[in-house]
XYZ file of N, CA and C in Angstrom:
576
model
N 0.830 -1.203 0.000
C 0.000 0.000 0.000
C 0.869 1.260 0.000
N 1.930 1.243 0.813
C 2.820 2.399 0.878
C 3.512 2.638 -0.471
N 3.901 1.559 -1.162
C 4.564 1.674 -2.454
C 3.653 2.378 -3.460
N 2.382 2.004 -3.443
C 1.406 2.602 -4.343
C 1.273 4.103 -4.066
N 1.253 4.483 -2.820
C 1.145 5.892 -2.462
C 2.364 6.669 -2.951
N 3.545 6.098 -2.807
C 4.764 6.742 -3.323
C 4.693 6.871 -4.833
N 4.164 5.859 -5.502
C 4.025 5.905 -6.960
C 3.030 7.001 -7.359
N 1.968 7.150 -6.594
C 0.987 8.202 -6.882
C 1.615 9.590 -6.693
N 2.365 9.728 -5.631
C 3.040 11.008 -5.379
C 4.025 11.308 -6.502
N 4.766 10.285 -6.940
C 5.725 10.471 -8.032
C 5.005 10.871 -9.318
N 3.850 10.266 -9.582
C 3.068 10.596 -10.773
C 2.596 12.062 -10.695
N 2.111 12.464 -9.523
C 1.674 13.858 -9.349
C 2.853 14.825 -9.500
N 4.008 14.412 -9.024
C 5.202 15.248 -9.150
C 5.565 15.447 -10.621
N 5.486 14.360 -11.416
C 5.758 14.489 -12.852
C 4.750 15.437 -13.503
N 3.484 15.341 -13.076
C 2.445 16.215 -13.605
C 2.760 17.676 -13.273
N 3.145 17.919 -11.998
C 3.503 19.287 -11.593
C 4.727 19.789 -12.366
N 5.707 18.908 -12.586
C 6.912 19.297 -13.321
C 6.552 19.707 -14.752
N 5.668 18.932 -15.383
C 5.236 19.242 -16.754
C 4.564 20.616 -16.805
N 3.634 20.867 -15.877
C 2.943 22.150 -15.856
C 3.882 23.291 -15.490
N 4.780 23.026 -14.582
C 5.755 24.039 -14.170
C 6.590 24.462 -15.384
N 7.054 23.475 -16.153
C 7.870 23.751 -17.338
C 7.057 24.523 -18.388
N 5.820 24.095 -18.657
C 4.989 24.769 -19.665
C 4.658 26.202 -19.265
N 4.331 26.399 -18.006
C 4.036 27.754 -17.524
C 5.288 28.612 -17.599
N 6.426 28.031 -17.243
C 7.687 28.781 -17.272
C 8.012 29.228 -18.692
N 7.753 28.376 -19.670
C 8.021 28.740 -21.064
C 7.154 29.933 -21.463
N 5.882 29.892 -21.110
C 4.953 30.964 -21.471
C 5.228 32.235 -20.660
N 5.398 32.074 -19.357
C 5.498 33.233 -18.477
C 6.882 33.812 -18.307
N 7.918 33.111 -18.785
C 9.289 33.561 -18.547
C 9.545 34.960 -19.101
N 9.070 35.229 -20.293
C 9.304 36.550 -20.890
C 8.655 37.645 -20.054
N 7.424 37.408 -19.614
C 6.729 38.395 -18.786
C 7.463 38.598 -17.459
N 7.837 37.504 -16.829
C 8.493 37.593 -15.526
C 9.881 38.210 -15.640
N 10.626 37.854 -16.668
C 11.961 38.429 -16.865
C 11.857 39.937 -17.104
N 10.951 40.316 -17.988
C 10.745 41.727 -18.317
C 10.340 42.515 -17.075
N 9.398 41.968 -16.312
C 8.922 42.635 -15.106
C 10.028 42.720 -14.057
N 10.829 41.672 -13.939
C 11.926 41.672 -12.966
C 12.981 42.716 -13.303
N 13.402 42.753 -14.562
C 14.449 43.699 -14.971
C 13.974 45.139 -14.810
N 12.759 45.421 -15.297
C 12.258 46.794 -15.175
C 11.995 47.158 -13.714
N 11.579 46.182 -12.911
C 11.387 46.426 -11.475
C 12.695 46.778 -10.783
N 13.764 46.083 -11.147
C 15.080 46.408 -10.587
C 15.509 47.824 -10.978
N 15.290 48.182 -12.236
C 15.646 49.537 -12.674
C 14.846 50.586 -11.912
N 13.555 50.321 -11.713
C 12.730 51.275 -10.967
C 13.167 51.371 -9.505
N 13.582 50.254 -8.935
C 14.051 50.279 -7.546
C 15.300 51.156 -7.402
N 16.114 51.198 -8.445
C 17.365 51.939 -8.405
C 17.269 53.337 -9.019
N 16.075 53.773 -9.438
C 15.978 55.030 -10.179
C 16.493 56.238 -9.394
N 16.260 56.278 -8.091
C 16.723 57.430 -7.302
C 18.232 57.392 -7.070
N 18.841 56.238 -7.314
C 20.279 56.087 -7.114
C 21.023 55.963 -8.439
N 20.440 56.506 -9.502
C 21.045 56.367 -10.831
C 21.855 57.594 -11.244
N 22.103 58.486 -10.322
C 22.873 59.685 -10.635
C 22.160 60.608 -11.611
N 20.834 60.615 -11.556
C 20.056 61.486 -12.417
C 19.759 60.901 -13.792
N 20.253 59.697 -14.097
C 20.024 59.129 -15.427
C 18.586 58.642 -15.604
N 18.058 57.909 -14.636
C 16.688 57.414 -14.736
C 15.679 58.406 -14.180
N 16.042 59.062 -13.117
C 15.159 60.030 -12.476
C 15.967 61.293 -12.189
N 15.580 62.373 -12.830
C 16.320 63.631 -12.665
C 16.167 64.164 -11.242
N 17.221 64.763 -10.763
C 17.172 65.387 -9.446
C 16.400 66.697 -9.544
N 15.652 67.004 -8.509
C 14.877 68.246 -8.489
C 15.794 69.422 -8.189
N 15.756 70.424 -9.069
C 16.573 71.624 -8.899
C 15.861 72.612 -7.986
N 16.649 73.540 -7.439
C 16.079 74.575 -6.573
C 15.856 75.854 -7.370
N 14.686 76.446 -7.135
C 14.365 77.734 -7.742
C 14.802 78.881 -6.848
N 14.355 80.072 -7.190
C 14.772 81.288 -6.486
C 14.207 81.408 -5.081
N 12.920 81.040 -4.920
C 12.291 81.288 -3.622
C 11.144 80.305 -3.381
N 11.019 79.845 -2.145
C 9.892 78.974 -1.808
C 8.626 79.758 -1.430
N 8.705 81.093 -1.420
C 7.555 81.907 -1.033
C 6.533 81.973 -2.172
N 5.371 81.394 -1.938
C 4.338 81.331 -2.971
C 3.887 82.715 -3.434
N 3.965 83.688 -2.563
C 3.539 85.053 -2.934
C 4.424 85.642 -4.031
N 5.624 85.116 -4.201
C 6.546 85.622 -5.214
C 6.436 84.853 -6.539
N 5.705 83.763 -6.538
C 5.636 82.911 -7.720
C 4.833 83.556 -8.844
N 5.216 83.238 -10.061
C 4.431 83.593 -11.240
C 3.214 82.671 -11.302
N 2.211 83.034 -12.070
C 1.014 82.187 -12.190
C 1.362 80.908 -12.962
N 0.576 79.870 -12.735
C 0.782 78.622 -13.461
C 0.605 78.836 -14.964
N -0.281 79.721 -15.330
C -0.501 80.026 -16.744
C 0.774 80.601 -17.372
N 1.403 81.538 -16.683
C 2.644 82.143 -17.178
C 3.767 81.113 -17.223
N 3.876 80.325 -16.142
C 4.932 79.311 -16.074
C 4.751 78.254 -17.160
N 3.504 77.830 -17.392
C 3.277 76.796 -18.413
C 3.573 77.348 -19.802
N 3.264 78.602 -20.029
C 3.571 79.238 -21.312
C 5.085 79.262 -21.548
N 5.829 79.594 -20.502
C 7.295 79.622 -20.611
C 7.844 78.213 -20.848
N 7.258 77.225 -20.186
C 7.704 75.837 -20.355
C 7.443 75.358 -21.786
N 6.277 75.660 -22.315
C 5.929 75.245 -23.678
C 6.836 75.927 -24.699
N 7.101 77.208 -24.498
C 8.004 77.937 -25.388
C 9.394 77.314 -25.366
N 9.890 77.017 -24.193
C 11.224 76.413 -24.063
C 11.266 75.012 -24.692
N 10.189 74.248 -24.522
C 10.116 72.906 -25.107
C 10.170 72.992 -26.634
N 9.428 73.927 -27.201
C 9.423 74.104 -28.664
C 10.778 74.589 -29.173
N 11.432 75.466 -28.407
C 12.763 75.941 -28.812
C 13.759 74.790 -28.860
N 13.634 73.868 -27.930
C 14.582 72.751 -27.858
C 14.250 71.637 -28.854
N 12.962 71.346 -29.044
C 12.573 70.171 -29.836
C 11.793 70.501 -31.106
N 11.589 71.764 -31.398
C 10.879 72.145 -32.620
C 9.398 72.399 -32.377
N 8.775 73.099 -33.295
C 7.375 73.504 -33.147
C 6.384 72.356 -33.312
N 6.826 71.232 -33.840
C 5.895 70.122 -34.071
C 5.720 69.229 -32.841
N 6.499 69.450 -31.809
C 6.380 68.604 -30.615
C 5.042 68.852 -29.917
N 4.464 67.786 -29.423
C 3.190 67.865 -28.702
C 3.411 68.609 -27.383
N 2.549 69.580 -27.097
C 2.722 70.391 -25.889
C 1.593 70.199 -24.879
N 0.867 69.094 -24.995
C -0.196 68.818 -24.025
C 0.460 68.472 -22.687
N 0.097 69.194 -21.666
C 0.665 68.984 -20.334
C -0.128 67.895 -19.613
N 0.586 66.905 -19.123
C -0.029 65.805 -18.385
C -0.187 66.169 -16.911
N 0.881 66.735 -16.345
C 0.907 67.057 -14.912
C 1.718 68.309 -14.675
N 1.303 69.039 -13.667
C 2.096 70.152 -13.161
C 2.426 69.798 -11.716
N 3.704 69.634 -11.462
C 4.176 69.198 -10.153
C 4.841 70.385 -9.462
N 4.106 71.021 -8.551
C 4.640 72.187 -7.834
C 5.420 71.720 -6.617
N 6.609 72.248 -6.459
C 7.463 71.918 -5.318
C 7.754 73.194 -4.534
N 6.839 73.596 -3.650
C 7.020 74.850 -2.913
C 8.325 74.908 -2.126
N 8.724 73.791 -1.537
C 9.953 73.792 -0.733
C 11.192 74.045 -1.585
N 11.106 73.789 -2.867
C 12.242 73.994 -3.761
C 12.071 75.231 -4.641
N 10.893 75.869 -4.599
C 10.664 77.040 -5.434
C 10.650 76.691 -6.911
N 10.183 75.486 -7.230
C 10.251 74.978 -8.593
C 8.928 74.335 -8.972
N 8.597 74.442 -10.270
C 7.420 73.777 -10.811
C 7.896 72.906 -11.980
N 7.444 71.654 -11.973
C 7.824 70.717 -13.023
C 6.629 70.516 -13.955
N 6.874 70.630 -15.257
C 5.843 70.408 -16.266
C 6.153 69.094 -16.979
N 5.222 68.163 -16.876
C 5.377 66.840 -17.476
C 4.370 66.746 -18.619
N 4.847 66.331 -19.775
C 4.015 66.343 -20.971
C 3.405 64.967 -21.242
N 2.279 64.983 -21.911
C 1.418 63.806 -22.084
C 1.970 62.760 -23.035
N 2.377 63.128 -24.214
C 2.620 62.151 -25.273
C 4.088 61.910 -25.602
N 4.961 62.262 -24.692
C 6.392 61.976 -24.846
C 7.009 61.990 -23.447
N 8.299 61.766 -23.391
C 8.968 61.603 -22.098
C 9.853 62.803 -21.756
N 9.410 63.988 -22.135
C 10.134 65.210 -21.794
C 9.410 65.923 -20.655
N 10.185 66.601 -19.832
C 9.627 67.445 -18.774
C 10.588 68.604 -18.565
N 10.057 69.670 -17.974
C 10.896 70.824 -17.681
C 10.699 71.239 -16.234
N 11.795 71.556 -15.580
C 11.737 72.142 -14.249
C 11.941 73.645 -14.424
N 10.985 74.390 -13.906
C 10.965 75.842 -14.112
C 11.046 76.553 -12.762
N 11.881 77.575 -12.694
C 11.958 78.412 -11.500
C 10.616 79.133 -11.364
N 9.951 78.945 -10.240
C 8.595 79.476 -10.055
C 8.547 80.994 -9.947
N 9.668 81.627 -9.648
C 9.700 83.093 -9.507
C 10.115 83.767 -10.809
N 11.171 83.263 -11.432
C 11.701 83.920 -12.635
C 11.153 83.344 -13.940
N 10.694 82.084 -13.892
C 10.237 81.418 -15.106
C 11.380 80.839 -15.929
N 12.615 80.936 -15.391
C 13.763 80.371 -16.099
C 13.712 78.842 -16.042
N 14.203 78.212 -17.101
C 14.245 76.746 -17.149
C 15.437 76.289 -16.315
N 15.164 75.471 -15.316
C 16.216 74.943 -14.449
C 16.798 73.637 -15.008
N 15.918 72.836 -15.656
C 16.385 71.543 -16.160
C 15.423 71.001 -17.218
N 16.003 70.515 -18.317
C 15.257 69.733 -19.294
C 15.421 68.273 -18.895
N 14.319 67.573 -18.712
C 14.383 66.170 -18.279
C 14.011 65.226 -19.407
N 14.699 64.121 -19.457
C 14.259 62.959 -20.232
C 13.740 61.990 -19.180
N 12.452 61.738 -19.179
C 11.826 60.952 -18.112
C 11.933 59.460 -18.411
N 13.154 58.945 -18.290
C 13.414 57.531 -18.564
C 12.679 56.623 -17.585
N 12.559 57.043 -16.340
C 11.864 56.225 -15.338
C 10.389 56.051 -15.699
N 9.774 57.065 -16.303
C 8.376 56.941 -16.734
C 8.247 55.885 -17.828
N 9.193 55.891 -18.773
C 9.189 54.897 -19.844
C 9.359 53.488 -19.261
N 10.305 53.336 -18.349
C 10.546 52.029 -17.730
C 9.326 51.582 -16.929
N 8.679 52.511 -16.249
C 7.470 52.166 -15.494
C 6.361 51.681 -16.423
N 6.235 52.315 -17.580
C 5.224 51.872 -18.539
C 5.561 50.497 -19.108
N 6.844 50.207 -19.276
C 7.239 48.855 -19.672
C 6.918 47.866 -18.556
N 7.216 48.265 -17.337
C 7.049 47.397 -16.172
C 5.593 46.978 -15.965
N 4.678 47.923 -16.048
C 3.280 47.588 -15.746
C 2.441 47.290 -16.988
N 3.061 47.339 -18.172
C 2.349 46.998 -19.396
C 1.540 48.129 -19.992
N 1.553 49.296 -19.379
C 0.742 50.391 -19.916
C 1.282 50.919 -21.242
N 2.527 50.581 -21.583
C 3.054 50.982 -22.890
C 2.272 50.305 -24.012
N 1.747 49.108 -23.743
C 0.927 48.395 -24.730
C -0.326 49.213 -25.022
N -0.949 49.719 -23.963
C -2.125 50.572 -24.146
C -1.773 51.823 -24.941
N -0.624 52.401 -24.635
C -0.204 53.631 -25.300
C 0.043 53.381 -26.789
N 0.688 52.265 -27.112
C 1.009 51.964 -28.504
C -0.217 51.518 -29.306
N -1.103 50.758 -28.665
C -2.248 50.185 -29.378
C -3.564 50.903 -29.115
N -3.524 51.950 -28.324
C -4.753 52.644 -27.899
C -5.772 51.633 -27.374
N -5.327 50.793 -26.454
C -6.133 49.666 -25.971
C -7.020 50.027 -24.779
N -6.978 51.256 -24.308
C -7.831 51.723 -23.204
C -7.782 50.840 -21.962
N -6.604 50.433 -21.581
C -6.439 49.661 -20.350
C -6.447 48.162 -20.538
N -6.917 47.665 -21.660
C -7.008 46.218 -21.880
C -5.627 45.581 -22.056
N -4.707 46.273 -22.715
C -3.351 45.750 -22.899
C -2.630 45.589 -21.574
N -2.721 46.611 -20.747
C -2.085 46.564 -19.418
C -2.711 45.464 -18.569
N -4.033 45.349 -18.615
C -4.733 44.327 -17.850
C -4.319 42.926 -18.298
N -4.236 42.704 -19.608
C -3.841 41.399 -20.141
C -2.410 41.075 -19.742
N -1.505 42.022 -19.932
C -0.093 41.843 -19.588
C 0.067 41.498 -18.107
N -0.583 42.278 -17.249
C -0.471 42.064 -15.802
C -1.113 40.745 -15.381
N -2.216 40.376 -16.013
C -2.892 39.126 -15.675
C -2.032 37.927 -16.046
N -1.466 37.932 -17.249
C -0.606 36.815 -17.666
C 0.599 36.702 -16.744
N 1.246 37.817 -16.470
C 2.401 37.801 -15.571
C 2.040 37.338 -14.172
N 0.938 37.852 -13.626
C 0.522 37.496 -12.265
C 0.114 36.047 -12.136
N -0.681 35.555 -13.096
C -1.109 34.150 -13.045
C 0.084 33.226 -13.239
N 1.001 33.590 -14.137
C 2.206 32.777 -14.340
C 2.996 32.652 -13.047
N 3.198 33.767 -12.374
C 3.953 33.744 -11.125
C 3.239 32.921 -10.060
N 1.936 33.065 -9.961
C 1.157 32.293 -8.991
C 1.258 30.793 -9.272
N 1.061 30.396 -10.532
C 1.119 28.975 -10.875
C 2.527 28.410 -10.723
N 3.543 29.199 -11.061
C 4.916 28.733 -10.850
C 5.211 28.535 -9.367
N 4.662 29.390 -8.535
C 4.847 29.244 -7.087
C 4.181 27.971 -6.582
N 2.958 27.725 -7.019
C 2.225 26.532 -6.564
C 2.908 25.260 -7.053
N 3.190 25.183 -8.359
C 3.815 23.963 -8.871
C 5.234 23.807 -8.333
N 5.938 24.905 -8.153
C 7.287 24.839 -7.572
C 7.270 24.305 -6.157
N 6.265 24.686 -5.382
C 6.145 24.149 -4.019
C 6.017 22.630 -4.060
N 5.131 22.132 -4.919
C 4.936 20.686 -4.982
C 6.162 19.979 -5.531
N 6.906 20.596 -6.425
C 8.148 19.997 -6.907
C 9.190 19.907 -5.795
N 9.129 20.803 -4.871
C 10.043 20.776 -3.718
C 9.541 19.803 -2.657
N 8.236 19.817 -2.385
C 7.677 19.065 -1.261
C 7.484 17.577 -1.559
N 7.036 17.217 -2.747
C 6.743 15.812 -3.042
C 7.945 14.885 -2.908
N 9.136 15.238 -3.368
C 10.281 14.342 -3.139
C 10.552 14.104 -1.646
N 10.293 15.096 -0.820
C 10.455 14.923 0.630
C 9.443 13.893 1.145
N 8.225 13.976 0.649
C 7.179 13.024 1.047
C 7.553 11.603 0.619
N 8.072 11.460 -0.597
C 8.457 10.128 -1.089
C 9.583 9.556 -0.244
N 10.611 10.367 0.044
C 11.727 9.891 0.875
C 11.240 9.468 2.255
N 10.318 10.243 2.812
C 9.786 9.914 4.137
C 9.042 8.584 4.105
N 8.234 8.377 3.071
C 7.479 7.129 2.960
C 8.420 5.935 2.751
N 9.434 6.125 1.936
C 10.409 5.025 1.729
C 11.139 4.708 3.014
N 11.444 5.721 3.808
C 12.143 5.496 5.079
C 11.234 4.745 6.053
N 9.939 4.957 5.999
C 8.986 4.259 6.878
C 8.862 2.797 6.498
N 9.011 2.477 5.195
C 8.873 1.097 4.716
C 10.074 0.265 5.084
N 11.268 0.832 4.930
C 12.505 0.085 5.151
C 12.673 -0.234 6.641
N 13.024 -1.500 6.893
C 13.206 -1.905 8.305
C 14.468 -1.377 8.913
């Protein structure tokens, strides 16, 4: 009876190994991509400004001295066009005000450029290439939505495949680790 149980466990282990291998083949690209981009995102603040630009300081943190957002955004758009030409998209995605630094950051919608602007003078403090934003879009799959105009479906599909792959690899991996222990234990119980 014990021999049969060990044989059943061995059969289940082979089944888990087969599924583990098949899932790994399908999910490996998703997991590798997510792992690499996740590592880059973890290190973005320690990249010496390459992945994530350091925030520059403006003239004054006093809000009463600041120019209006309308004036600042106009200056940012003008500077962006001077640097990249008049055909560049100037739709602003976010305005990130940093009162403690006296700086306002303008982040644009359809590309990875941003400008840090002195809130008092309107001078450009830094032109940014937002590499971390690009990597984040690769990491979470939202770049698929951006490229295919998928309205969230691309990101959802990408994240679902990656998440289910990781979950199934964890479950089958556990049984690949645990079942040989069970077989050895049963064999040890049989032997006198």
